[in-house]
Short mmCIF file of C-alpha atoms in Angstrom, two decimals:
data_model
loop_
_atom_site.label_atom_id
_atom_site.label_comp_id
_atom_site.label_asym_id
_atom_site.label_seq_id
_atom_site.Cartn_x
_atom_site.Cartn_y
_atom_site.Cartn_z
CA UNK A 1 -23.13 3.33 -8.40
CA UNK A 2 -23.39 1.47 -5.09
CA UNK A 3 -20.48 -0.35 -3.46
CA UNK A 4 -21.36 -3.92 -4.56
CA UNK A 5 -21.25 -3.08 -8.31
CA UNK A 6 -18.04 -1.13 -7.69
CA UNK A 7 -16.45 -4.17 -6.06
CA UNK A 8 -17.52 -6.26 -9.04
CA UNK A 9 -16.03 -3.65 -11.39
CA UNK A 10 -12.78 -3.67 -9.41
CA UNK A 11 -12.57 -7.47 -9.57
CA UNK A 12 -13.39 -7.41 -13.29
CA UNK A 13 -10.58 -4.93 -13.93
CA UNK A 14 -8.15 -7.19 -12.09
CA UNK A 15 -9.05 -10.05 -14.41
CA UNK A 16 -8.80 -12.77 -11.77
CA UNK A 17 -8.58 -16.40 -12.85
CA UNK A 18 -10.66 -19.34 -11.57
CA UNK A 19 -8.18 -19.95 -8.74
CA UNK A 20 -9.49 -20.71 -5.26
CA UNK A 21 -8.38 -20.17 -1.67
CA UNK A 22 -4.88 -18.87 -0.99
CA UNK A 23 -4.02 -18.93 -4.70
CA UNK A 24 -6.90 -16.55 -5.44
CA UNK A 25 -5.91 -14.14 -2.67
CA UNK A 26 -2.29 -14.17 -3.85
CA UNK A 27 -3.43 -13.40 -7.38
CA UNK A 28 -5.57 -10.52 -6.11
CA UNK A 29 -2.58 -9.09 -4.22
CA UNK A 30 -0.24 -9.37 -7.21
CA UNK A 31 -2.69 -7.87 -9.70
CA UNK A 32 -3.74 -5.06 -7.37
CA UNK A 33 -0.11 -4.05 -6.77
CA UNK A 34 0.59 -4.02 -10.52
CA UNK A 35 -2.47 -1.93 -11.42
CA UNK A 36 -3.30 0.44 -8.55
CA UNK A 37 -0.36 2.55 -7.46
CA UNK A 38 0.41 3.65 -3.94
CA UNK A 39 0.43 7.46 -3.93
CA UNK A 40 0.67 10.36 -1.49
CA UNK A 41 -0.31 12.91 -4.17
CA UNK A 42 -3.80 13.57 -2.78
CA UNK A 43 -2.47 13.76 0.78
CA UNK A 44 0.03 16.41 -0.30
CA UNK A 45 -2.76 18.37 -1.99
CA UNK A 46 -4.41 18.83 1.40
CA UNK A 47 -7.85 17.63 0.42
CA UNK A 48 -9.97 15.46 2.76
CA UNK A 49 -10.05 11.87 1.51
CA UNK A 50 -13.29 10.12 2.35
CA UNK A 51 -13.12 6.43 3.27
CA UNK A 52 -16.80 5.94 2.52
CA UNK A 53 -17.01 2.93 0.21
CA UNK A 54 -18.45 4.55 -2.89
CA UNK A 55 -16.20 7.62 -2.71
CA UNK A 56 -13.18 5.40 -2.15
CA UNK A 57 -13.83 3.16 -5.17
CA UNK A 58 -14.64 6.20 -7.31
CA UNK A 59 -11.35 7.89 -6.42
CA UNK A 60 -8.95 4.97 -6.55
CA UNK A 61 -10.45 2.49 -9.03
CA UNK A 62 -12.60 4.55 -11.41
CA UNK A 63 -10.63 7.82 -11.48
CA UNK A 64 -7.21 6.15 -11.01
CA UNK A 65 -5.92 8.69 -8.50
CA UNK A 66 -3.96 6.27 -6.35
CA UNK A 67 -3.93 6.17 -2.58
CA UNK A 68 -2.19 4.87 0.51
CA UNK A 69 -2.80 2.12 3.06
CA UNK A 70 -6.13 3.30 4.46
CA UNK A 71 -7.52 3.36 0.93
CA UNK A 72 -5.86 0.34 -0.71
CA UNK A 73 -6.31 -2.05 2.18
CA UNK A 74 -9.95 -1.08 2.74
CA UNK A 75 -10.64 -1.91 -0.91
CA UNK A 76 -8.83 -5.25 -0.48
CA UNK A 77 -10.86 -5.93 2.68
CA UNK A 78 -14.17 -5.20 0.94
CA UNK A 79 -13.21 -7.29 -2.08
CA UNK A 80 -12.14 -10.28 0.00
CA UNK A 81 -15.35 -10.09 2.05
CA UNK A 82 -17.31 -9.94 -1.20
CA UNK A 83 -15.52 -13.09 -2.39
CA UNK A 84 -16.56 -14.89 0.79
CA UNK A 85 -13.27 -14.90 2.71
CA UNK A 86 -13.02 -14.56 6.50
CA UNK A 87 -11.07 -11.31 6.78
CA UNK A 88 -10.76 -8.36 9.14
CA UNK A 89 -8.73 -5.17 9.21
CA UNK A 90 -6.13 -4.30 11.84
CA UNK A 91 -3.72 -1.50 12.67
CA UNK A 92 0.06 -1.70 12.69
CA UNK A 93 3.01 0.42 13.75
CA UNK A 94 5.31 1.25 10.85
CA UNK A 95 8.84 0.40 12.01
CA UNK A 96 10.99 1.49 9.06
CA UNK A 97 12.76 4.09 11.22
CA UNK A 98 13.19 1.62 14.08
CA UNK A 99 11.29 3.68 16.67
CA UNK A 100 9.05 1.58 18.95
CA UNK A 101 7.07 4.71 19.86
CA UNK A 102 5.67 5.20 16.36
CA UNK A 103 1.86 5.54 16.27
CA UNK A 104 -0.45 2.94 14.73
CA UNK A 105 -0.82 4.46 11.27
CA UNK A 106 -0.89 1.46 8.93
CA UNK A 107 -4.06 -0.36 7.94
CA UNK A 108 -3.78 -3.96 6.75
CA UNK A 109 -5.82 -7.16 6.79
CA UNK A 110 -5.83 -10.51 8.58
CA UNK A 111 -7.17 -13.53 6.68
CA UNK A 112 -8.27 -16.79 8.29
CA UNK A 113 -8.12 -19.62 5.77
CA UNK A 114 -7.89 -23.41 6.11
CA UNK A 115 -6.72 -23.23 9.71
CA UNK A 116 -3.97 -20.70 8.97
CA UNK A 117 -3.74 -16.98 9.66
CA UNK A 118 -2.28 -14.66 7.04
CA UNK A 119 -1.42 -11.00 6.73
CA UNK A 120 -2.75 -9.37 3.56
CA UNK A 121 -1.25 -6.01 2.60
CA UNK A 122 -1.61 -4.10 -0.67
CA UNK A 123 -0.72 -0.66 0.67
CA UNK A 124 2.83 -0.42 2.04
CA UNK A 125 4.50 1.40 -0.82
CA UNK A 126 7.50 -0.14 -2.54
CA UNK A 127 8.09 -2.55 0.37
CA UNK A 128 4.67 -4.18 0.11
CA UNK A 129 4.97 -8.00 0.12
CA UNK A 130 3.92 -9.53 -3.21
CA UNK A 131 1.90 -12.25 -1.47
CA UNK A 132 0.51 -13.70 1.75
CA UNK A 133 2.45 -13.79 5.01
CA UNK A 134 1.55 -16.76 7.23
CA UNK A 135 1.93 -15.64 10.84
CA UNK A 136 2.10 -19.25 12.03
CA UNK A 137 5.43 -19.69 10.25
CA UNK A 138 8.76 -18.22 11.34
CA UNK A 139 9.74 -17.35 7.78
CA UNK A 140 7.88 -16.77 4.54
CA UNK A 141 9.63 -16.56 1.19
CA UNK A 142 8.08 -14.62 -1.68
CA UNK A 143 10.26 -14.57 -4.77
CA UNK A 144 13.72 -13.36 -3.77
CA UNK A 145 12.51 -11.86 -0.48
CA UNK A 146 12.31 -13.60 2.87
CA UNK A 147 10.13 -12.36 5.73
CA UNK A 148 10.91 -13.22 9.33
CA UNK A 149 7.70 -13.51 11.36
CA UNK A 150 7.77 -13.18 15.16
CA UNK A 151 4.60 -13.39 17.22
CA UNK A 152 4.43 -12.19 20.83
CA UNK A 153 0.85 -12.60 22.01
CA UNK A 154 -1.30 -10.41 19.78
CA UNK A 155 1.62 -8.52 18.23
CA UNK A 156 3.28 -9.80 15.05
CA UNK A 157 6.59 -8.32 13.92
CA UNK A 158 7.58 -8.62 10.26
CA UNK A 159 11.22 -8.24 9.22
CA UNK A 160 12.19 -8.16 5.54
CA UNK A 161 15.40 -9.83 4.34
CA UNK A 162 16.24 -8.69 0.82
CA UNK A 163 19.26 -10.00 -1.12
CA UNK A 164 22.31 -7.90 -0.35
CA UNK A 165 20.48 -5.66 2.15
CA UNK A 166 20.48 -5.51 5.96
CA UNK A 167 17.32 -6.78 7.68
CA UNK A 168 14.53 -4.20 7.71
CA UNK A 169 11.68 -4.28 10.22
CA UNK A 170 8.53 -3.35 8.29
CA UNK A 171 5.86 -3.24 10.96
CA UNK A 172 4.46 -4.47 14.23
CA UNK A 173 0.95 -5.70 13.50
CA UNK A 174 -1.51 -5.62 16.39
CA UNK A 175 -4.15 -8.32 16.06
CA UNK A 176 -6.63 -6.66 18.39
CA UNK A 177 -10.12 -5.95 17.13
CA UNK A 178 -10.58 -2.40 15.85
CA UNK A 179 -13.54 -0.53 14.40
CA UNK A 180 -13.82 1.81 11.43
CA UNK A 181 -13.64 4.83 13.75
CA UNK A 182 -10.11 3.76 14.75
CA UNK A 183 -9.07 3.79 11.11
CA UNK A 184 -10.75 7.16 10.56
CA UNK A 185 -8.70 8.73 13.36
CA UNK A 186 -5.38 7.32 12.11
CA UNK A 187 -6.30 8.18 8.53
CA UNK A 188 -7.16 11.76 9.46
CA UNK A 189 -3.78 12.23 11.15
CA UNK A 190 -1.91 10.59 8.27
CA UNK A 191 -3.30 12.82 5.52
CA UNK A 192 -4.24 16.03 7.36
CA UNK A 193 -1.70 16.65 10.14
CA UNK A 194 0.88 19.23 9.02
CA UNK A 195 3.76 17.05 10.21
CA UNK A 196 2.52 13.73 8.78
CA UNK A 197 4.97 11.96 6.45
CA UNK A 198 2.66 11.77 3.45
CA UNK A 199 1.60 15.40 3.80
CA UNK A 200 5.23 16.42 3.36
CA UNK A 201 6.73 13.76 1.10
CA UNK A 202 5.88 12.56 -2.38
CA UNK A 203 5.76 8.76 -2.50
CA UNK A 204 4.39 6.91 -5.53
CA UNK A 205 5.03 3.21 -6.11
CA UNK A 206 3.92 0.35 -8.31
CA UNK A 207 4.97 -3.29 -7.98
CA UNK A 208 4.87 -5.71 -10.91
CA UNK A 209 6.07 -9.31 -11.13
CA UNK A 210 9.44 -8.13 -12.47
CA UNK A 211 10.07 -4.64 -11.00
CA UNK A 212 9.40 -2.23 -8.18
CA UNK A 213 8.93 1.38 -9.29
CA UNK A 214 9.22 4.30 -6.87
CA UNK A 215 9.03 8.07 -6.86
CA UNK A 216 10.51 9.44 -3.65
CA UNK A 217 10.18 13.21 -3.73
CA UNK A 218 12.38 14.15 -6.73
CA UNK A 219 13.90 10.69 -7.30
CA UNK A 220 12.63 8.05 -9.70
CA UNK A 221 13.94 4.57 -8.91
CA UNK A 222 13.45 1.09 -10.37
CA UNK A 223 14.56 -2.22 -8.84
CA UNK A 224 14.50 -5.52 -10.72
CA UNK A 225 13.05 -8.76 -9.37
CA UNK A 226 16.35 -9.63 -7.65
CA UNK A 227 16.37 -6.31 -5.79
CA UNK A 228 19.07 -4.69 -7.92
CA UNK A 229 18.70 -0.94 -8.49
CA UNK A 230 18.54 -0.44 -12.26
CA UNK A 231 17.34 3.19 -12.51
CA UNK A 232 17.98 6.25 -10.36
CA UNK A 233 16.97 9.53 -12.00
CA UNK A 234 16.07 12.99 -10.75
CA UNK A 235 12.68 14.54 -11.54
CA UNK A 236 13.39 18.13 -12.50
CA UNK A 237 10.01 19.45 -13.64
CA UNK A 238 6.30 19.02 -13.10
CA UNK A 239 6.11 17.90 -16.75
CA UNK A 240 8.56 15.04 -16.05
CA UNK A 241 6.59 14.10 -12.95
CA UNK A 242 3.34 14.14 -14.90
CA UNK A 243 4.73 11.87 -17.60
CA UNK A 244 6.00 9.34 -15.06
CA UNK A 245 2.78 9.34 -13.07
CA UNK A 246 0.72 8.77 -16.21
CA UNK A 247 2.91 6.33 -18.12
CA UNK A 248 4.69 4.30 -15.44
CA UNK A 249 2.32 4.44 -12.47
CA UNK A 250 -0.93 4.41 -14.49
CA UNK A 251 -2.42 7.29 -12.49
CA UNK A 252 -4.63 10.15 -13.64
CA UNK A 253 -4.52 12.74 -10.84
CA UNK A 254 -5.79 16.29 -11.47
CA UNK A 255 -3.19 18.65 -12.92
CA UNK A 256 -3.49 20.95 -9.89
CA UNK A 257 -2.61 18.07 -7.55
CA UNK A 258 0.58 17.31 -9.51
CA UNK A 259 1.55 20.98 -9.54
CA UNK A 260 0.99 21.33 -5.79
CA UNK A 261 3.00 18.20 -5.00
CA UNK A 262 5.94 19.12 -7.22
CA UNK A 263 6.05 22.68 -5.88
CA UNK A 264 6.19 21.36 -2.33
CA UNK A 265 8.94 18.81 -2.90
CA UNK A 266 10.96 21.38 -4.83
CA UNK A 267 10.56 23.86 -1.96
CA UNK A 268 11.56 21.18 0.57
CA UNK A 269 14.64 20.38 -1.48
CA UNK A 270 15.67 24.01 -1.64
CA UNK A 271 15.16 24.63 2.08
#
């Protein structure tokens, strides 16, 4: 199957309405987040993850194996282009640990629409915004979350304000033009370098309209729409992990991948 039919299949599975413009993009974001889980399982398994279009759609959409930003946001980019939107992909520095020296290891998209410029992200784990972020506004509110937007030239900083939580800087988005080779280099580091975060940590997340679900190594957590933690359980066996991955996160990774990931997080915990 070539990439165009795969994009059509992806859009069909999302079940988009007849909405137009920003409403359509918002719907795509929401439905993607609720159906296609963020996952570091394949990265932990050590296998090369091709970003070629057909291989990417086969892995994430058809085989439901999940993925991370370089996979999710490339699919979103291809889908938005297919729908006729003016969109391009950019790189960002993840700032969750507050270090300004972090490398550019996050792929996301910039959308130009009706004279406004938006950030489109469907691949930032459990902190992924549920909608569009307008970089021409100082604040954007999505549900119970408020995002502070600061632009300094071609660098946009996004800070999340959640109810009852201290401000959290998500990323510094660099609006410079990049090419696919730039993403390939960052992607290779992020899923092949022995010290990369997703090579060493199990992260699986799914975001619905009412909840955010997260596996963080051997923890399973659920937050409600108001940001209140409603579930915090330990994952004590590969069988428990498998059940969660299948039933909550809607993923179908190979059994060997689940076994490898659980063995590694268990070993890390015991170290």
